[in-house]
mmCIF file of C-alpha atoms in Angstrom:
data_model
loop_
_atom_site.group_PDB
_atom_site.id
_atom_site.type_symbol
_atom_site.label_atom_id
_atom_site.label_comp_id
_atom_site.label_asym_id
_atom_site.label_seq_id
_atom_site.Cartn_x
_atom_site.Cartn_y
_atom_site.Cartn_z
ATOM 1 C CA MET A 1 -0.094 0.120 0.079
ATOM 2 C CA GLU A 2 1.406 3.381 -0.997
ATOM 3 C CA LEU A 3 1.313 6.168 1.529
ATOM 4 C CA VAL A 4 0.731 9.679 0.304
ATOM 5 C CA CYS A 5 1.283 13.108 1.907
ATOM 6 C CA PRO A 6 -2.244 14.721 2.853
ATOM 7 C CA GLU A 7 -1.005 18.153 1.378
ATOM 8 C CA CYS A 8 1.326 17.334 -1.478
ATOM 9 C CA ARG A 9 0.178 14.016 -2.241
ATOM 10 C CA GLY A 10 3.757 12.969 -2.697
ATOM 11 C CA GLN A 11 4.819 9.482 -1.526
ATOM 12 C CA VAL A 12 5.762 9.102 2.287
ATOM 13 C CA PHE A 13 7.550 6.211 3.919
ATOM 14 C CA PRO A 14 7.432 4.906 7.636
ATOM 15 C CA ARG A 15 10.449 4.901 9.938
ATOM 16 C CA VAL A 16 11.340 4.701 13.473
ATOM 17 C CA SER A 17 13.372 7.395 15.276
ATOM 18 C CA GLN A 18 16.364 6.719 17.808
ATOM 19 C CA LEU A 19 13.835 6.956 20.619
ATOM 20 C CA GLY A 20 11.351 4.493 19.013
ATOM 21 C CA THR A 21 8.924 6.858 17.578
ATOM 22 C CA ARG A 22 7.211 5.799 14.434
ATOM 23 C CA HIS A 23 6.705 8.496 11.758
ATOM 24 C CA LEU A 24 6.492 9.357 8.185
ATOM 25 C CA TYR A 25 9.149 11.093 6.061
ATOM 26 C CA HIS A 26 9.313 12.313 2.347
ATOM 27 C CA ARG A 27 11.838 10.659 0.664
ATOM 28 C CA THR A 28 12.260 13.610 -1.788
ATOM 29 C CA ARG A 29 11.385 16.865 0.032
ATOM 30 C CA PRO A 30 8.910 18.910 -2.083
ATOM 31 C CA PRO A 31 9.900 22.551 -1.827
ATOM 32 C CA SER A 32 6.186 23.836 -1.533
ATOM 33 C CA CYS A 33 4.830 21.307 1.234
ATOM 34 C CA SER A 34 4.910 22.629 4.597
ATOM 35 C CA LEU A 35 4.715 19.216 5.977
ATOM 36 C CA ALA A 36 7.859 17.978 4.379
ATOM 37 C CA ASN A 37 9.504 21.311 5.323
ATOM 38 C CA GLU A 38 8.720 21.118 9.209
ATOM 39 C CA SER A 39 11.202 20.163 11.550
ATOM 40 C CA LEU A 40 11.638 16.849 13.052
ATOM 41 C CA GLU A 41 10.921 17.982 16.450
ATOM 42 C CA HIS A 42 7.810 19.511 15.298
ATOM 43 C CA HIS A 43 6.829 16.193 13.411
ATOM 44 C CA LEU A 44 7.602 14.262 16.378
ATOM 45 C CA LEU A 45 5.553 16.392 18.700
ATOM 46 C CA LYS A 46 2.517 16.250 16.480
ATOM 47 C CA LEU A 47 2.729 12.319 16.439
ATOM 48 C CA GLU A 48 3.043 12.528 20.190
ATOM 49 C CA LEU A 49 -0.064 14.747 20.454
ATOM 50 C CA VAL A 50 -2.125 12.603 18.084
ATOM 51 C CA THR A 51 -1.171 9.322 19.945
ATOM 52 C CA CYS A 52 -1.965 10.719 23.240
ATOM 53 C CA ALA A 53 -5.451 11.854 21.978
ATOM 54 C CA ARG A 54 -6.217 8.428 20.633
ATOM 55 C CA ALA A 55 -4.915 6.690 23.791
ATOM 56 C CA ALA A 56 -7.438 8.831 25.722
ATOM 57 C CA GLY A 57 -10.121 7.118 23.551
ATOM 58 C CA PHE A 58 -10.801 9.954 21.281
ATOM 59 C CA ARG A 59 -10.532 10.166 17.422
ATOM 60 C CA ALA A 60 -7.857 12.282 16.176
ATOM 61 C CA GLU A 61 -6.473 13.032 12.916
ATOM 62 C CA LEU A 62 -3.464 15.027 11.632
ATOM 63 C CA GLU A 63 -3.532 18.176 9.481
ATOM 64 C CA VAL A 64 -7.339 18.974 9.533
ATOM 65 C CA ALA A 65 -8.149 22.272 7.793
ATOM 66 C CA ALA A 66 -11.149 24.435 8.318
ATOM 67 C CA PRO A 67 -13.938 24.139 5.611
ATOM 68 C CA THR A 68 -13.231 27.780 4.880
ATOM 69 C CA GLY A 69 -9.287 27.148 4.744
ATOM 70 C CA GLU A 70 -8.672 29.864 7.260
ATOM 71 C CA TRP A 71 -6.842 27.456 9.839
ATOM 72 C CA ARG A 72 -5.479 24.138 9.720
ATOM 73 C CA ALA A 73 -5.066 22.065 12.977
ATOM 74 C CA ASP A 74 -1.862 20.177 13.374
ATOM 75 C CA VAL A 75 -3.882 17.571 15.423
ATOM 76 C CA MET A 76 -7.826 17.783 15.465
ATOM 77 C CA VAL A 77 -9.465 15.690 18.102
ATOM 78 C CA PHE A 78 -13.278 14.851 17.570
ATOM 79 C CA GLY A 79 -15.992 14.262 20.279
ATOM 80 C CA PRO A 80 -18.269 11.328 20.346
ATOM 81 C CA ASP A 81 -20.804 13.132 18.131
ATOM 82 C CA GLY A 82 -18.085 13.419 15.535
ATOM 83 C CA ASN A 83 -17.925 17.060 15.793
ATOM 84 C CA ARG A 84 -14.567 18.842 16.099
ATOM 85 C CA LEU A 85 -13.746 19.044 19.895
ATOM 86 C CA MET A 86 -10.134 20.542 20.259
ATOM 87 C CA ALA A 87 -7.063 21.526 18.343
ATOM 88 C CA LEU A 88 -3.649 20.384 19.602
ATOM 89 C CA GLU A 89 -1.126 22.958 18.077
ATOM 90 C CA ALA A 90 2.594 22.059 18.099
ATOM 91 C CA GLN A 91 4.154 25.814 17.944
ATOM 92 C CA LEU A 92 7.704 25.469 17.723
ATOM 93 C CA SER A 93 8.563 28.387 15.044
ATOM 94 C CA PRO A 94 8.744 31.800 15.992
ATOM 95 C CA ILE A 95 5.307 33.753 16.185
ATOM 96 C CA THR A 96 3.931 36.949 18.095
ATOM 97 C CA ALA A 97 1.565 37.187 20.873
ATOM 98 C CA GLU A 98 -0.590 38.968 18.440
ATOM 99 C CA GLU A 99 -0.360 36.265 15.791
ATOM 100 C CA ILE A 100 -1.199 33.249 17.997
ATOM 101 C CA ALA A 101 -4.021 35.225 19.664
ATOM 102 C CA ALA A 102 -5.679 35.961 16.295
ATOM 103 C CA ARG A 103 -5.211 32.220 15.241
ATOM 104 C CA THR A 104 -6.754 31.143 18.819
ATOM 105 C CA GLY A 105 -9.593 33.456 17.994
ATOM 106 C CA LEU A 106 -10.171 31.673 14.686
ATOM 107 C CA PHE A 107 -10.347 28.353 16.360
ATOM 108 C CA GLU A 108 -12.824 29.659 19.152
ATOM 109 C CA ARG A 109 -14.972 31.313 16.539
ATOM 110 C CA ASP A 110 -15.617 28.189 14.896
ATOM 111 C CA GLY A 111 -16.469 26.421 18.137
ATOM 112 C CA VAL A 112 -13.044 24.616 18.596
ATOM 113 C CA ARG A 113 -10.985 24.666 21.767
ATOM 114 C CA VAL A 114 -7.323 24.804 21.381
ATOM 115 C CA CYS A 115 -4.142 24.313 23.298
ATOM 116 C CA TRP A 116 -0.646 25.289 21.976
ATOM 117 C CA PHE A 117 2.349 23.200 22.867
ATOM 118 C CA GLY A 118 5.759 24.603 22.827
ATOM 119 C CA ILE A 119 9.226 23.556 24.054
ATOM 120 C CA ARG A 120 11.432 26.774 23.981
ATOM 121 C CA PRO A 121 11.097 30.260 25.304
ATOM 122 C CA ARG A 122 8.665 32.208 23.194
ATOM 123 C CA PRO A 123 6.919 35.614 23.786
ATOM 124 C CA TRP A 124 3.273 34.247 23.351
ATOM 125 C CA VAL A 125 3.784 31.577 26.133
ATOM 126 C CA GLY A 126 1.013 31.936 28.861
ATOM 127 C CA THR A 127 -1.004 34.335 26.893
ATOM 128 C CA VAL A 128 -2.967 31.727 25.261
ATOM 129 C CA PRO A 129 -3.917 28.116 26.644
ATOM 130 C CA THR A 130 -0.359 26.568 26.895
ATOM 131 C CA LEU A 131 1.613 23.532 27.738
ATOM 132 C CA LEU A 132 5.249 23.618 27.282
ATOM 133 C CA VAL A 133 6.764 20.051 27.067
ATOM 134 C CA GLN A 134 9.921 18.202 27.270
ATOM 135 C CA ALA A 135 10.938 15.295 24.924
ATOM 136 C CA PRO A 136 12.258 12.017 26.355
ATOM 137 C CA VAL A 137 15.995 11.867 26.332
ATOM 138 C CA GLU A 138 16.404 8.213 26.412
ATOM 139 C CA GLN A 139 14.558 5.476 24.995
ATOM 140 C CA GLY A 140 11.646 4.304 27.466
ATOM 141 C CA GLN A 141 10.981 7.588 28.705
ATOM 142 C CA VAL A 142 7.886 9.471 28.024
ATOM 143 C CA TRP A 143 7.072 13.290 27.146
ATOM 144 C CA THR A 144 6.460 15.399 30.148
ATOM 145 C CA VAL A 145 4.910 18.569 30.840
ATOM 146 C CA ALA A 146 7.478 21.370 31.920
ATOM 147 C CA ALA A 147 4.955 24.237 32.505
ATOM 148 C CA GLY A 148 1.416 25.362 32.274
ATOM 149 C CA LEU A 149 -0.248 23.104 34.730
ATOM 150 C CA ALA A 150 -1.040 24.128 38.042
ATOM 151 C CA ARG A 151 -3.148 23.422 41.285
ATOM 152 C CA LEU A 152 -4.597 25.675 43.907
ATOM 153 C CA SER A 153 -3.205 25.366 47.389
ATOM 154 C CA ARG A 154 -5.752 26.664 50.210
ATOM 155 C CA ARG A 155 -3.175 27.391 53.019
ATOM 156 C CA PRO A 156 -2.126 29.667 52.450
ATOM 157 C CA VAL A 157 -4.046 30.534 48.862
ATOM 158 C CA SER A 158 -1.264 30.017 46.315
ATOM 159 C CA TRP A 159 -0.768 28.373 42.928
ATOM 160 C CA SER A 160 1.755 25.425 42.676
ATOM 161 C CA PRO A 161 3.159 23.810 39.707
ATOM 162 C CA VAL A 162 2.081 20.075 38.651
ATOM 163 C CA ALA A 163 4.336 17.715 37.119
ATOM 164 C CA ALA A 164 2.495 15.300 34.665
ATOM 165 C CA ALA A 165 3.172 13.006 31.717
ATOM 166 C CA LEU A 166 2.021 14.721 28.414
ATOM 167 C CA SER A 167 -0.464 11.733 27.696
ATOM 168 C CA ASP A 168 -2.128 12.422 31.260
ATOM 169 C CA ALA A 169 -2.228 16.117 30.633
ATOM 170 C CA VAL A 170 -3.967 15.721 27.079
ATOM 171 C CA SER A 171 -6.583 13.125 28.475
ATOM 172 C CA TRP A 172 -7.235 15.556 31.275
ATOM 173 C CA MET A 173 -8.057 18.447 28.934
ATOM 174 C CA LEU A 174 -10.132 16.532 26.496
ATOM 175 C CA THR A 175 -12.069 15.062 29.354
ATOM 176 C CA GLY A 176 -12.473 18.320 31.113
ATOM 177 C CA ARG A 177 -10.456 17.546 34.228
ATOM 178 C CA ILE A 178 -8.399 20.564 33.796
ATOM 179 C CA VAL A 179 -9.310 23.762 32.002
ATOM 180 C CA PRO A 180 -7.531 27.040 31.086
ATOM 181 C CA HIS A 181 -7.876 29.674 33.995
ATOM 182 C CA THR A 182 -6.829 33.212 34.292
ATOM 183 C CA PRO A 183 -6.324 34.166 37.948
ATOM 184 C CA ARG A 184 -8.795 36.872 39.203
ATOM 185 C CA CYS A 185 -6.061 38.531 41.128
ATOM 186 C CA SER A 186 -3.472 40.175 38.793
ATOM 187 C CA SER A 187 -0.754 39.581 41.408
ATOM 188 C CA ARG A 188 -1.415 35.804 41.332
ATOM 189 C CA LYS A 189 1.691 33.744 40.105
ATOM 190 C CA VAL A 190 2.808 30.143 40.257
ATOM 191 C CA THR A 191 5.639 29.522 42.499
ATOM 192 C CA ASP A 192 7.633 26.410 43.628
ATOM 193 C CA GLU A 193 7.284 25.167 47.149
ATOM 194 C CA ASN A 194 9.504 27.707 48.739
ATOM 195 C CA GLU A 195 7.061 30.382 47.554
ATOM 196 C CA TRP A 196 9.971 32.622 46.093
ATOM 197 C CA TYR A 197 10.822 31.407 42.653
ATOM 198 C CA GLU A 198 8.207 32.031 40.089
ATOM 199 C CA TRP A 199 7.092 29.178 38.120
ATOM 200 C CA ALA A 200 8.217 28.881 34.328
ATOM 201 C CA LYS A 201 10.127 32.199 34.829
ATOM 202 C CA GLY A 202 12.253 32.705 31.494
ATOM 203 C CA TRP A 203 9.852 30.795 29.376
ATOM 204 C CA THR A 204 8.226 34.091 28.257
ATOM 205 C CA ALA A 205 9.639 37.027 26.348
ATOM 206 C CA SER A 206 11.353 38.508 29.295
ATOM 207 C CA TRP A 207 12.381 37.288 32.633
ATOM 208 C CA ARG A 208 10.074 40.063 34.119
ATOM 209 C CA ASP A 209 6.969 38.659 32.359
ATOM 210 C CA SER A 210 4.396 36.301 34.065
ATOM 211 C CA TRP A 211 1.909 34.067 32.522
ATOM 212 C CA ARG A 212 -1.306 35.203 32.439
ATOM 213 C CA LEU A 213 -3.310 31.807 32.327
ATOM 214 C CA TRP A 214 -2.688 28.181 33.070
ATOM 215 C CA TRP A 215 -4.357 24.769 32.937
ATOM 216 C CA THR A 216 -5.968 23.699 36.388
ATOM 217 C CA ALA A 217 -8.793 21.505 37.680
ATOM 218 C CA PRO A 218 -12.189 23.003 37.928
ATOM 219 C CA VAL A 219 -12.295 22.217 41.413
ATOM 220 C CA ALA A 220 -9.832 25.029 41.980
ATOM 221 C CA LEU A 221 -12.454 27.317 40.816
ATOM 222 C CA ASP A 222 -15.150 26.396 43.284
ATOM 223 C CA ALA A 223 -17.275 28.817 45.583
ATOM 224 C CA GLU A 224 -14.585 28.699 48.264
ATOM 225 C CA HIS A 225 -11.793 30.047 45.918
ATOM 226 C CA VAL A 226 -14.285 32.603 44.503
ATOM 227 C CA ARG A 227 -15.451 33.540 48.035
ATOM 228 C CA GLN A 228 -11.716 34.032 49.155
ATOM 229 C CA GLU A 229 -10.917 36.056 46.137
ATOM 230 C CA ALA A 230 -14.167 38.491 46.422
ATOM 231 C CA GLU A 231 -13.132 38.912 50.289
ATOM 232 C CA ALA A 232 -9.565 39.939 49.133
ATOM 233 C CA ARG A 233 -11.318 42.486 46.671
ATOM 234 C CA ARG A 234 -13.465 43.703 49.449
ATOM 235 C CA ARG A 235 -10.476 44.053 51.740
ATOM 236 C CA GLN A 236 -8.609 45.945 49.225
ATOM 237 C CA GLN A 237 -11.285 48.230 48.362
ATOM 238 C CA ALA A 238 -12.037 48.759 52.061
ATOM 239 C CA GLU A 239 -8.475 49.831 52.693
ATOM 240 C CA GLU A 240 -8.668 52.076 49.545
ATOM 241 C CA GLU A 241 -11.557 53.765 50.804
ATOM 242 C CA ALA A 242 -10.317 54.181 54.256
ATOM 243 C CA ALA A 243 -7.066 55.633 52.808
ATOM 244 C CA ALA A 244 -9.051 57.860 50.573
ATOM 245 C CA ARG A 245 -11.176 59.125 53.785
ATOM 246 C CA GLN A 246 -7.866 59.582 55.719
ATOM 247 C CA ARG A 247 -6.416 61.833 53.084
ATOM 248 C CA GLU A 248 -9.621 63.709 52.662
ATOM 249 C CA ALA A 249 -9.735 64.263 56.401
ATOM 250 C CA LYS A 250 -6.239 65.461 56.507
ATOM 251 C CA ALA A 251 -6.868 67.597 53.692
ATOM 252 C CA ARG A 252 -10.013 69.405 55.397
ATOM 253 C CA ASP A 253 -7.781 69.402 58.551
ATOM 254 C CA LYS A 254 -4.996 71.222 56.819
ATOM 255 C CA ALA A 255 -7.332 73.736 55.272
ATOM 256 C CA ARG A 256 -9.285 74.268 58.394
ATOM 257 C CA LYS A 257 -5.728 75.044 60.128
ATOM 258 C CA LYS A 258 -4.685 77.326 57.330
ATOM 259 C CA ALA A 259 -7.778 79.294 57.748
ATOM 260 C CA ALA A 260 -7.517 79.300 61.419
ATOM 261 C CA TYR A 261 -3.871 80.776 60.980
ATOM 262 C CA ALA A 262 -4.839 83.486 58.534
ATOM 263 C CA ALA A 263 -7.421 84.584 60.984
ATOM 264 C CA PHE A 264 -5.248 84.508 63.936
ATOM 265 C CA TRP A 265 -2.586 86.662 62.087
ATOM 266 C CA SER A 266 -5.314 89.002 60.966
ATOM 267 C CA ARG A 267 -6.945 89.349 64.200
ATOM 268 C CA THR A 268 -3.861 89.718 66.322
ATOM 269 C CA GLY A 269 -1.820 91.909 63.878
ATOM 270 C CA LEU A 270 1.385 89.828 64.544
ATOM 271 C CA ASP A 271 3.642 88.812 62.036
ATOM 272 C CA GLN A 272 5.991 85.892 62.362
ATOM 273 C CA GLN A 273 8.912 87.576 63.724
ATOM 274 C CA GLN A 274 6.902 89.210 66.289
ATOM 275 C CA TRP A 275 5.293 85.872 67.238
ATOM 276 C CA ARG A 276 8.828 84.277 67.702
ATOM 277 C CA TYR A 277 9.591 87.182 69.944
ATOM 278 C CA PHE A 278 6.528 86.582 71.861
ATOM 279 C CA ARG A 279 6.925 83.168 72.473
ATOM 280 C CA ALA A 280 10.706 83.653 73.457
ATOM 281 C CA LEU A 281 9.625 86.161 76.315
ATOM 282 C CA ALA A 282 7.119 83.535 77.366
ATOM 283 C CA GLU A 283 9.496 80.896 77.659
ATOM 284 C CA LEU A 284 12.043 83.209 79.301
ATOM 285 C CA PHE A 285 9.398 84.322 82.020
ATOM 286 C CA PHE A 286 8.160 81.016 82.825
ATOM 287 C CA SER A 287 11.707 79.218 82.572
ATOM 288 C CA ARG A 288 10.259 76.401 80.763
ATOM 289 C CA ALA A 289 10.021 75.005 77.354
ATOM 290 C CA LEU A 290 6.431 75.514 75.796
ATOM 291 C CA VAL A 291 4.820 74.306 72.909
ATOM 292 C CA PHE A 292 1.989 76.591 71.138
ATOM 293 C CA GLY A 293 -0.770 74.725 69.466
ATOM 294 C CA ALA A 294 -2.716 75.717 66.248
ATOM 295 C CA PRO A 295 -5.598 78.208 66.898
ATOM 296 C CA ASP A 296 -8.326 76.337 68.631
ATOM 297 C CA SER A 297 -12.217 77.194 68.396
ATOM 298 C CA ARG A 298 -12.405 75.723 72.064
ATOM 299 C CA TYR A 299 -10.220 78.415 73.450
ATOM 300 C CA GLY A 300 -11.599 81.258 71.762
ATOM 301 C CA ASP A 301 -9.489 80.926 68.689
ATOM 302 C CA GLY A 302 -6.362 81.510 70.894
ATOM 303 C CA ARG A 303 -3.371 79.103 70.859
ATOM 304 C CA PRO A 304 -3.314 76.711 73.641
ATOM 305 C CA VAL A 305 -0.084 76.445 75.440
ATOM 306 C CA TYR A 306 1.545 73.285 76.695
ATOM 307 C CA GLU A 307 4.383 72.095 79.024
ATOM 308 C CA ARG A 308 5.921 68.903 78.037
ATOM 309 C CA ASN A 309 6.950 66.580 80.893
ATOM 310 C CA GLY A 310 7.386 63.082 81.920
ATOM 311 C CA PRO A 311 10.383 60.999 81.476
ATOM 312 C CA GLU A 312 10.377 61.210 77.700
ATOM 313 C CA GLY A 313 8.318 64.335 77.559
ATOM 314 C CA GLU A 314 5.465 62.147 76.488
ATOM 315 C CA ARG A 315 2.668 64.070 78.634
ATOM 316 C CA TRP A 316 1.562 67.359 77.400
ATOM 317 C CA THR A 317 -0.209 69.657 80.051
ATOM 318 C CA LEU A 318 -2.184 72.548 78.971
ATOM 319 C CA VAL A 319 -1.012 75.589 80.984
ATOM 320 C CA ALA A 320 -2.148 78.773 79.239
ATOM 321 C CA VAL A 321 -3.968 80.218 76.101
ATOM 322 C CA ALA A 322 -2.229 82.852 73.983
ATOM 323 C CA CYS A 323 -4.069 85.748 72.184
ATOM 324 C CA PRO A 324 -7.461 84.483 72.659
ATOM 325 C CA ASP A 325 -10.332 86.454 70.896
ATOM 326 C CA PRO A 326 -11.974 88.726 73.751
ATOM 327 C CA ARG A 327 -15.266 88.212 72.392
ATOM 328 C CA GLN A 328 -15.260 84.358 72.849
ATOM 329 C CA LEU A 329 -13.942 83.967 76.481
ATOM 330 C CA ARG A 330 -15.588 81.061 78.368
ATOM 331 C CA ALA A 331 -15.298 79.455 81.627
ATOM 332 C CA TRP A 332 -11.877 78.188 80.784
ATOM 333 C CA ALA A 333 -10.508 81.945 81.199
ATOM 334 C CA GLU A 334 -11.101 81.572 84.915
ATOM 335 C CA GLU A 335 -8.861 78.771 85.098
ATOM 336 C CA LEU A 336 -6.129 79.286 82.449
ATOM 337 C CA PRO A 337 -3.675 82.311 82.350
ATOM 338 C CA LEU A 338 -4.234 84.436 79.233
ATOM 339 C CA LEU A 339 -1.059 85.518 77.187
ATOM 340 C CA VAL A 340 -1.240 88.725 75.198
ATOM 341 C CA PRO A 341 1.291 90.920 73.291
ATOM 342 C CA SER A 342 0.373 94.204 74.600
ATOM 343 C CA HIS A 343 -1.382 96.283 77.283
ATOM 344 C CA ALA A 344 -3.834 97.388 74.858
ATOM 345 C CA ASP A 345 -4.885 93.701 74.785
ATOM 346 C CA LEU A 346 -4.867 93.413 78.576
ATOM 347 C CA ALA A 347 -7.122 96.547 78.628
ATOM 348 C CA VAL A 348 -9.690 94.783 76.264
ATOM 349 C CA LEU A 349 -9.626 91.683 78.388
ATOM 350 C CA ALA A 350 -10.106 93.595 81.576
ATOM 351 C CA GLY A 351 -13.262 95.127 79.989
ATOM 352 C CA ARG A 352 -14.874 91.796 79.343
ATOM 353 C CA ALA A 353 -13.910 90.199 82.669
ATOM 354 C CA TRP A 354 -16.730 88.688 84.482
ATOM 355 C CA ALA A 355 -14.332 86.783 86.879
ATOM 356 C CA PRO A 356 -10.636 87.262 88.113
ATOM 357 C CA PHE A 357 -8.402 86.600 85.136
ATOM 358 C CA GLN A 358 -4.542 86.103 85.315
ATOM 359 C CA VAL A 359 -3.116 87.926 82.322
ATOM 360 C CA TYR A 360 0.341 88.040 81.325
ATOM 361 C CA VAL A 361 1.907 90.589 78.932
ATOM 362 C CA PHE A 362 4.684 89.887 76.521
ATOM 363 C CA ASP A 363 5.333 92.861 74.311
ATOM 364 C CA PRO A 364 7.486 91.685 71.341
ATOM 365 C CA GLU A 365 8.174 95.458 70.362
ATOM 366 C CA THR A 366 9.335 96.555 73.852
ATOM 367 C CA GLY A 367 10.444 93.181 75.464
ATOM 368 C CA VAL A 368 8.110 94.213 78.478
ATOM 369 C CA MET A 369 7.012 91.181 80.449
ATOM 370 C CA ASP A 370 4.152 91.882 82.898
ATOM 371 C CA ARG A 371 1.729 89.956 84.875
ATOM 372 C CA GLU A 372 -1.737 91.364 85.725
ATOM 373 C CA ARG A 373 -4.647 90.094 87.871
ATOM 374 C CA VAL A 374 -7.859 91.433 86.043
ATOM 375 C CA LEU A 375 -10.987 91.790 88.116
ATOM 376 C CA PRO A 376 -14.423 92.356 86.923
ATOM 377 C CA ALA A 377 -15.737 95.833 86.943
ATOM 378 C CA SER A 378 -17.881 95.411 89.962
ATOM 379 C CA VAL A 379 -15.252 94.055 92.118
ATOM 380 C CA ASP A 380 -12.762 96.556 90.844
ATOM 381 C CA SER A 381 -15.241 99.524 91.992
#
């Protein structure tokens, strides 16, 4: 019986490779036949794929073309109903990620699932359903999966590589025991048991690249996994919202303080240099290091004055109020000394006193430091 090539119709002959693989070859290579011009490596991988599919109980044929001629599958696997089920593509020659995505789209458009098989680093690896495989190096060994197959570990939740014979992997994908999976979280990677070395690193276009999808068991996509992923997204969203609220609160507080300071300088008529002298006089008079807070509406828009004490200065004790608005004096003015920059401010406070006030004058213009006990007008008379 004469054997012919399905593409060029030229005569082909059977032979056995050094590893014991039976295959066909053109005795005279025709220049226009792509099957004759493909590498031995590519030819052997196709033969292995068709053998694996048939061993799994499926009808599989080599070089099956679409009715429109838009694609031709290296190996086409047919379902029990006779319809095209899945294309197994041995992709060993260079191709861009865009080109392989377009070819995948043509298969999917016609209702044909597809898996691409490679053995060398390529830019497209992991951008489409992919298995990277290794040929046997000695007789008696089998083709194996080098990358592309992973399982979900739950404690902690992470992806780990799975080693398998190529025949098993092909059987699993044809029977639905594994499916292509795109991780829900963009940071998901497949790592080794030590969880530091990224799985299949270097198989892609760059060492910085990661696989976008891989083959895994459908059980890995169960409700618990989805729940964990959703919970992680909710936590991330809650953290982002909390951070946004914190930023907004800080911005509002900053704006409030800015407006309070502007009102304070306008009301007191002090500039920055005068304020520094005022503070220096107060510290000199009391012989203590004082901390002047921001203008505070709780103290008549004056600036609360604190003394830091304790072994590490961790305690702040409120000891006075500087430059309060005389129109906003409240009960705290009876308990806390009031610090003002001039005797004119002292006179205004005296006119509004309803109880004895302790007032200190620290004049930044003259350097005068004075202490007065202001009494209500009724008591004064």
